[in-house]
Amino acid sequence: MPRRHLRRYQAPEWWPVSTKEATWVVRPSPGPHPLAKSLPLAILVRDVLRYTKNLREARYVIGNGLIKVDGKIRRDYKYPVGLMDVIEIIPTNETYRLVPHPTKFLWPVPISQEEARYKLCRIENKTMVKGGQIQLNLHDGKNLQLPYEEGSKYETLDSVLIDISGNKILDHVKLELGSLGLIVDGKNVGYYGKIIEIIQTYRKRGSTAKIMTSDGKEVRTIIDYLFAVGKEKPLVTIAQLQETPTTQ
């Protein structure tokens, strides 16, 4: 696959672009999310939010600094946006969060200006860095360095609620029995409910888990596809999600 170009038929199936309209489509720049799990900013503006009619208009809007991602103006129309990213349309003061969708994989859900200050991130791994500090590596490419005593209480695949203006941790959700889990990948993407079972294996990411949705349906997935979003209620808005999505 060419590194700088992307044919439409090679794009992820969930992207809202037709393979028959043209040959090429915007290829995401290297960034915080992989190609298969992200959308170029131009496609989000043009094909999802429909603020523009064509790519030229989308590039104009983005290039003039009218779009923020996680509180920062992004002028690269190829910039990849993905899971839990906060999108702000500056002229209209509209804010969205990208959340899993049962048929569209990732889709924006409207949020308030207050909630746009926060982002829920999953801890992908932990490393020890110089000075005896622990570094938390998050799913969106962010890294947080904490003193050893504070950092040791966080585990891989736990979630943290951060203030995007200063990357300060505001809350912490452990991926454990009783927590609320959101499936973010696989054939059951979009299901959400309380974690009722975890079957541990030698390799943590190979473990399996079962959640129960609000309508009593039990859904099983691998733990690597599960995103802890809260205890009694979600820490961020995921109201657009359906409890019983159709099979893809």
mmCIF file of C-alpha atoms in Angstrom:
data_model
loop_
_atom_site.group_PDB
_atom_site.id
_atom_site.type_symbol
_atom_site.label_atom_id
_atom_site.label_comp_id
_atom_site.label_asym_id
_atom_site.label_seq_id
_atom_site.Cartn_x
_atom_site.Cartn_y
_atom_site.Cartn_z
ATOM 1 C CA MET A 1 0.000 0.000 0.000
ATOM 2 C CA PRO A 2 1.488 3.435 -0.932
ATOM 3 C CA ARG A 3 2.604 5.456 2.076
ATOM 4 C CA ARG A 4 1.292 8.819 0.863
ATOM 5 C CA HIS A 5 -1.845 7.804 -1.008
ATOM 6 C CA LEU A 6 -4.896 5.668 -0.285
ATOM 7 C CA ARG A 7 -7.312 4.172 -2.778
ATOM 8 C CA ARG A 8 -10.930 4.248 -1.684
ATOM 9 C CA TYR A 9 -11.366 0.492 -1.873
ATOM 10 C CA GLN A 10 -8.420 0.108 0.518
ATOM 11 C CA ALA A 11 -9.908 2.462 3.120
ATOM 12 C CA PRO A 12 -11.558 0.984 6.254
ATOM 13 C CA GLU A 13 -15.063 -0.272 5.459
ATOM 14 C CA TRP A 14 -16.663 1.944 8.110
ATOM 15 C CA TRP A 15 -15.460 5.190 6.520
ATOM 16 C CA PRO A 16 -18.461 7.050 5.022
ATOM 17 C CA VAL A 17 -16.990 7.323 1.519
ATOM 18 C CA SER A 18 -18.152 5.701 -1.709
ATOM 19 C CA THR A 19 -15.662 3.601 -3.640
ATOM 20 C CA LYS A 20 -17.294 4.598 -6.947
ATOM 21 C CA GLU A 21 -17.179 8.389 -6.668
ATOM 22 C CA ALA A 22 -13.416 8.715 -7.107
ATOM 23 C CA THR A 23 -10.195 6.721 -7.036
ATOM 24 C CA TRP A 24 -8.394 8.318 -4.113
ATOM 25 C CA VAL A 25 -9.315 9.322 -0.585
ATOM 26 C CA VAL A 26 -7.493 11.306 2.110
ATOM 27 C CA ARG A 27 -4.919 9.158 3.880
ATOM 28 C CA PRO A 28 -4.475 10.001 7.601
ATOM 29 C CA SER A 29 -1.143 11.436 8.650
ATOM 30 C CA PRO A 30 0.903 9.504 11.214
ATOM 31 C CA GLY A 31 -0.488 10.444 14.596
ATOM 32 C CA PRO A 32 -2.136 9.309 17.828
ATOM 33 C CA HIS A 33 -4.451 6.729 16.210
ATOM 34 C CA PRO A 34 -3.769 3.985 13.624
ATOM 35 C CA LEU A 35 -5.336 4.243 10.169
ATOM 36 C CA ALA A 36 -7.859 1.434 10.748
ATOM 37 C CA LYS A 37 -9.212 3.129 13.897
ATOM 38 C CA SER A 38 -9.253 6.771 12.899
ATOM 39 C CA LEU A 39 -10.747 9.284 10.470
ATOM 40 C CA PRO A 40 -8.856 12.046 8.667
ATOM 41 C CA LEU A 41 -10.106 15.412 9.890
ATOM 42 C CA ALA A 42 -11.219 16.364 6.382
ATOM 43 C CA ILE A 43 -13.516 13.333 6.086
ATOM 44 C CA LEU A 44 -14.978 14.069 9.521
ATOM 45 C CA VAL A 45 -15.775 17.645 8.504
ATOM 46 C CA ARG A 46 -17.025 16.836 5.002
ATOM 47 C CA ASP A 47 -18.673 13.397 5.152
ATOM 48 C CA VAL A 48 -19.647 12.947 8.804
ATOM 49 C CA LEU A 49 -20.509 16.398 10.167
ATOM 50 C CA ARG A 50 -21.277 17.699 6.648
ATOM 51 C CA TYR A 51 -20.065 21.237 7.250
ATOM 52 C CA THR A 52 -18.608 21.390 3.736
ATOM 53 C CA LYS A 53 -19.566 20.028 0.319
ATOM 54 C CA ASN A 54 -16.148 19.039 -0.970
ATOM 55 C CA LEU A 55 -12.533 18.491 0.035
ATOM 56 C CA ARG A 56 -11.454 21.957 -1.074
ATOM 57 C CA GLU A 57 -13.909 23.602 1.327
ATOM 58 C CA ALA A 58 -12.926 21.201 4.120
ATOM 59 C CA ARG A 59 -9.237 22.058 3.653
ATOM 60 C CA TYR A 60 -10.115 25.769 3.773
ATOM 61 C CA VAL A 61 -12.060 25.410 7.036
ATOM 62 C CA ILE A 62 -9.371 23.298 8.686
ATOM 63 C CA GLY A 63 -6.476 25.361 7.336
ATOM 64 C CA ASN A 64 -7.994 28.539 8.771
ATOM 65 C CA GLY A 65 -7.917 27.091 12.279
ATOM 66 C CA LEU A 66 -11.664 26.652 12.777
ATOM 67 C CA ILE A 67 -11.442 23.119 14.202
ATOM 68 C CA LYS A 68 -9.995 22.022 17.538
ATOM 69 C CA VAL A 69 -9.109 18.464 18.511
ATOM 70 C CA ASP A 70 -8.616 17.866 22.236
ATOM 71 C CA GLY A 71 -8.406 21.601 22.844
ATOM 72 C CA LYS A 72 -5.760 22.304 20.187
ATOM 73 C CA ILE A 73 -6.281 23.884 16.773
ATOM 74 C CA ARG A 74 -5.392 21.399 14.046
ATOM 75 C CA ARG A 75 -4.653 22.763 10.582
ATOM 76 C CA ASP A 76 -3.653 19.454 8.976
ATOM 77 C CA TYR A 77 -6.638 18.155 7.010
ATOM 78 C CA LYS A 78 -5.123 14.654 7.234
ATOM 79 C CA TYR A 79 -4.885 14.703 11.027
ATOM 80 C CA PRO A 80 -6.284 11.395 12.424
ATOM 81 C CA VAL A 81 -9.096 11.644 14.961
ATOM 82 C CA GLY A 82 -10.171 8.570 16.899
ATOM 83 C CA LEU A 83 -11.660 7.032 20.016
ATOM 84 C CA MET A 84 -12.746 9.541 22.709
ATOM 85 C CA ASP A 85 -11.269 12.543 20.873
ATOM 86 C CA VAL A 86 -13.045 15.847 21.524
ATOM 87 C CA ILE A 87 -13.881 17.871 18.412
ATOM 88 C CA GLU A 88 -14.784 21.561 18.677
ATOM 89 C CA ILE A 89 -16.210 23.658 15.833
ATOM 90 C CA ILE A 90 -15.072 27.154 16.825
ATOM 91 C CA PRO A 91 -17.514 29.347 14.817
ATOM 92 C CA THR A 92 -20.606 27.480 16.056
ATOM 93 C CA ASN A 93 -19.354 26.487 19.539
ATOM 94 C CA GLU A 94 -20.453 22.907 18.836
ATOM 95 C CA THR A 95 -18.535 20.113 20.519
ATOM 96 C CA TYR A 96 -18.494 16.383 19.844
ATOM 97 C CA ARG A 97 -16.837 13.267 21.203
ATOM 98 C CA LEU A 98 -15.983 10.298 18.970
ATOM 99 C CA VAL A 99 -17.427 7.154 20.531
ATOM 100 C CA PRO A 100 -17.946 3.556 19.333
ATOM 101 C CA HIS A 101 -21.032 2.984 17.212
ATOM 102 C CA PRO A 102 -22.591 -0.433 16.524
ATOM 103 C CA THR A 103 -22.630 -0.033 12.737
ATOM 104 C CA LYS A 104 -20.441 2.993 11.998
ATOM 105 C CA PHE A 105 -17.583 1.903 14.308
ATOM 106 C CA LEU A 106 -16.790 5.477 15.396
ATOM 107 C CA TRP A 107 -19.241 8.349 15.306
ATOM 108 C CA PRO A 108 -19.501 11.812 16.938
ATOM 109 C CA VAL A 109 -21.940 12.376 19.777
ATOM 110 C CA PRO A 110 -22.769 15.973 20.855
ATOM 111 C CA ILE A 111 -21.436 17.003 24.270
ATOM 112 C CA SER A 112 -21.570 20.149 26.391
ATOM 113 C CA GLN A 113 -18.870 22.813 26.516
ATOM 114 C CA GLU A 114 -18.184 21.778 30.112
ATOM 115 C CA GLU A 115 -17.641 18.121 29.211
ATOM 116 C CA ALA A 116 -15.403 19.117 26.305
ATOM 117 C CA ARG A 117 -12.739 19.947 28.903
ATOM 118 C CA TYR A 118 -12.359 16.267 29.819
ATOM 119 C CA LYS A 119 -11.250 13.131 28.044
ATOM 120 C CA LEU A 120 -11.345 9.485 29.081
ATOM 121 C CA CYS A 121 -8.191 7.574 28.140
ATOM 122 C CA ARG A 122 -7.161 3.936 28.539
ATOM 123 C CA ILE A 123 -3.745 2.984 29.880
ATOM 124 C CA GLU A 124 -2.108 0.815 27.228
ATOM 125 C CA ASN A 125 1.074 0.133 29.192
ATOM 126 C CA LYS A 126 3.330 1.413 31.983
ATOM 127 C CA THR A 127 7.059 2.003 31.917
ATOM 128 C CA MET A 128 9.677 3.077 34.435
ATOM 129 C CA VAL A 129 11.552 6.209 33.379
ATOM 130 C CA LYS A 130 14.575 8.106 34.600
ATOM 131 C CA GLY A 131 14.222 9.474 38.104
ATOM 132 C CA GLY A 132 12.171 6.569 39.422
ATOM 133 C CA GLN A 133 8.943 7.847 37.901
ATOM 134 C CA ILE A 134 6.250 5.764 36.239
ATOM 135 C CA GLN A 135 5.064 6.719 32.781
ATOM 136 C CA LEU A 136 1.501 5.905 31.755
ATOM 137 C CA ASN A 137 1.160 5.435 27.992
ATOM 138 C CA LEU A 138 -2.418 6.191 26.930
ATOM 139 C CA HIS A 139 -4.428 4.962 23.954
ATOM 140 C CA ASP A 140 -4.271 8.328 22.161
ATOM 141 C CA GLY A 141 -0.502 8.668 22.277
ATOM 142 C CA LYS A 142 -0.340 10.821 25.392
ATOM 143 C CA ASN A 143 2.200 10.024 28.117
ATOM 144 C CA LEU A 144 1.823 10.948 31.777
ATOM 145 C CA GLN A 145 4.768 10.796 34.184
ATOM 146 C CA LEU A 146 3.919 10.312 37.843
ATOM 147 C CA PRO A 147 5.878 9.741 41.057
ATOM 148 C CA TYR A 148 6.349 6.034 41.767
ATOM 149 C CA GLU A 149 3.939 5.969 44.719
ATOM 150 C CA GLU A 150 1.145 7.582 42.704
ATOM 151 C CA GLY A 151 1.805 5.781 39.436
ATOM 152 C CA SER A 152 1.901 2.320 40.997
ATOM 153 C CA LYS A 153 -1.842 2.402 41.748
ATOM 154 C CA TYR A 154 -2.689 2.427 38.041
ATOM 155 C CA GLU A 155 -2.810 -0.809 36.052
ATOM 156 C CA THR A 156 -2.671 -1.571 32.346
ATOM 157 C CA LEU A 157 -6.134 -1.307 30.703
ATOM 158 C CA ASP A 158 -7.483 0.903 33.505
ATOM 159 C CA SER A 159 -8.980 4.229 32.400
ATOM 160 C CA VAL A 160 -8.210 7.751 33.569
ATOM 161 C CA LEU A 161 -10.262 10.914 33.165
ATOM 162 C CA ILE A 162 -7.924 13.771 32.303
ATOM 163 C CA ASP A 163 -8.217 17.528 31.953
ATOM 164 C CA ILE A 164 -7.108 18.053 28.344
ATOM 165 C CA SER A 165 -5.801 21.550 29.069
ATOM 166 C CA GLY A 166 -3.137 20.291 31.470
ATOM 167 C CA ASN A 167 -3.188 16.483 31.188
ATOM 168 C CA LYS A 168 -4.061 16.280 34.882
ATOM 169 C CA ILE A 169 -5.742 13.089 36.126
ATOM 170 C CA LEU A 170 -9.159 13.828 37.607
ATOM 171 C CA ASP A 171 -10.568 10.319 38.096
ATOM 172 C CA HIS A 172 -9.598 6.674 37.733
ATOM 173 C CA VAL A 173 -11.640 3.613 36.729
ATOM 174 C CA LYS A 174 -10.241 0.116 37.181
ATOM 175 C CA LEU A 175 -11.074 -2.563 34.649
ATOM 176 C CA GLU A 176 -12.612 -5.010 37.088
ATOM 177 C CA LEU A 177 -15.829 -6.787 38.018
ATOM 178 C CA GLY A 178 -18.639 -4.317 38.646
ATOM 179 C CA SER A 179 -17.193 -1.555 36.477
ATOM 180 C CA LEU A 180 -18.996 -0.312 33.383
ATOM 181 C CA GLY A 181 -17.351 -1.545 30.206
ATOM 182 C CA LEU A 182 -17.678 -0.297 26.635
ATOM 183 C CA ILE A 183 -16.688 -2.571 23.741
ATOM 184 C CA VAL A 184 -14.586 -0.536 21.321
ATOM 185 C CA ASP A 185 -13.562 -3.120 18.720
ATOM 186 C CA GLY A 186 -14.575 -6.456 17.202
ATOM 187 C CA LYS A 187 -17.967 -7.671 16.018
ATOM 188 C CA ASN A 188 -19.678 -6.509 19.236
ATOM 189 C CA VAL A 189 -18.411 -2.931 19.060
ATOM 190 C CA GLY A 190 -20.913 -0.525 20.606
ATOM 191 C CA TYR A 191 -22.220 -2.777 23.391
ATOM 192 C CA TYR A 192 -22.064 -1.253 26.841
ATOM 193 C CA GLY A 193 -22.847 -2.587 30.309
ATOM 194 C CA LYS A 194 -21.598 -3.843 33.656
ATOM 195 C CA ILE A 195 -18.668 -6.265 33.684
ATOM 196 C CA ILE A 196 -19.973 -9.480 35.259
ATOM 197 C CA GLU A 197 -17.164 -11.917 34.454
ATOM 198 C CA ILE A 198 -13.443 -11.885 33.692
ATOM 199 C CA ILE A 199 -11.640 -15.096 32.776
ATOM 200 C CA GLN A 200 -7.926 -14.558 33.301
ATOM 201 C CA THR A 201 -5.301 -16.191 31.119
ATOM 202 C CA TYR A 202 -1.512 -16.194 31.246
ATOM 203 C CA ARG A 203 -1.476 -13.147 28.982
ATOM 204 C CA LYS A 204 -3.680 -10.350 30.336
ATOM 205 C CA ARG A 205 -4.749 -8.995 26.967
ATOM 206 C CA GLY A 206 -5.834 -12.477 25.929
ATOM 207 C CA SER A 207 -8.281 -12.733 28.809
ATOM 208 C CA THR A 208 -12.001 -12.710 28.082
ATOM 209 C CA ALA A 209 -14.766 -10.734 29.742
ATOM 210 C CA LYS A 210 -18.540 -10.690 29.794
ATOM 211 C CA ILE A 211 -20.759 -7.634 30.176
ATOM 212 C CA MET A 212 -24.492 -7.357 30.831
ATOM 213 C CA THR A 213 -26.380 -4.584 29.049
ATOM 214 C CA SER A 214 -29.269 -2.696 30.622
ATOM 215 C CA ASP A 215 -31.764 -4.970 28.860
ATOM 216 C CA GLY A 216 -30.204 -8.097 30.380
ATOM 217 C CA LYS A 217 -28.259 -9.269 27.330
ATOM 218 C CA GLU A 218 -24.885 -10.901 28.043
ATOM 219 C CA VAL A 219 -22.071 -10.154 25.614
ATOM 220 C CA ARG A 220 -18.603 -11.704 25.630
ATOM 221 C CA THR A 221 -15.436 -10.132 24.238
ATOM 222 C CA ILE A 222 -11.690 -10.193 24.769
ATOM 223 C CA ILE A 223 -10.542 -7.846 27.492
ATOM 224 C CA ASP A 224 -8.336 -5.940 25.040
ATOM 225 C CA TYR A 225 -11.529 -4.667 23.356
ATOM 226 C CA LEU A 226 -13.037 -3.447 26.637
ATOM 227 C CA PHE A 227 -12.834 0.174 27.770
ATOM 228 C CA ALA A 228 -13.736 0.943 31.403
ATOM 229 C CA VAL A 229 -15.945 4.059 31.410
ATOM 230 C CA GLY A 230 -17.214 4.346 34.994
ATOM 231 C CA LYS A 231 -18.544 2.667 38.118
ATOM 232 C CA GLU A 232 -22.188 3.633 38.692
ATOM 233 C CA LYS A 233 -22.489 5.729 35.527
ATOM 234 C CA PRO A 234 -20.195 6.687 32.623
ATOM 235 C CA LEU A 235 -17.743 9.511 33.272
ATOM 236 C CA VAL A 236 -18.343 10.863 29.749
ATOM 237 C CA THR A 237 -21.302 10.943 27.369
ATOM 238 C CA ILE A 238 -21.940 7.762 25.418
ATOM 239 C CA ALA A 239 -25.702 8.270 25.127
ATOM 240 C CA GLN A 240 -25.698 7.822 21.355
ATOM 241 C CA LEU A 241 -24.806 4.158 21.726
ATOM 242 C CA GLN A 242 -27.461 1.499 21.337
ATOM 243 C CA GLU A 243 -27.750 -1.293 23.900
ATOM 244 C CA THR A 244 -28.565 -3.959 21.314
ATOM 245 C CA PRO A 245 -26.763 -3.115 18.091
ATOM 246 C CA THR A 246 -27.368 -5.048 14.926
ATOM 247 C CA THR A 247 -24.739 -7.501 13.767
ATOM 248 C CA GLN A 248 -22.259 -6.011 11.311
#
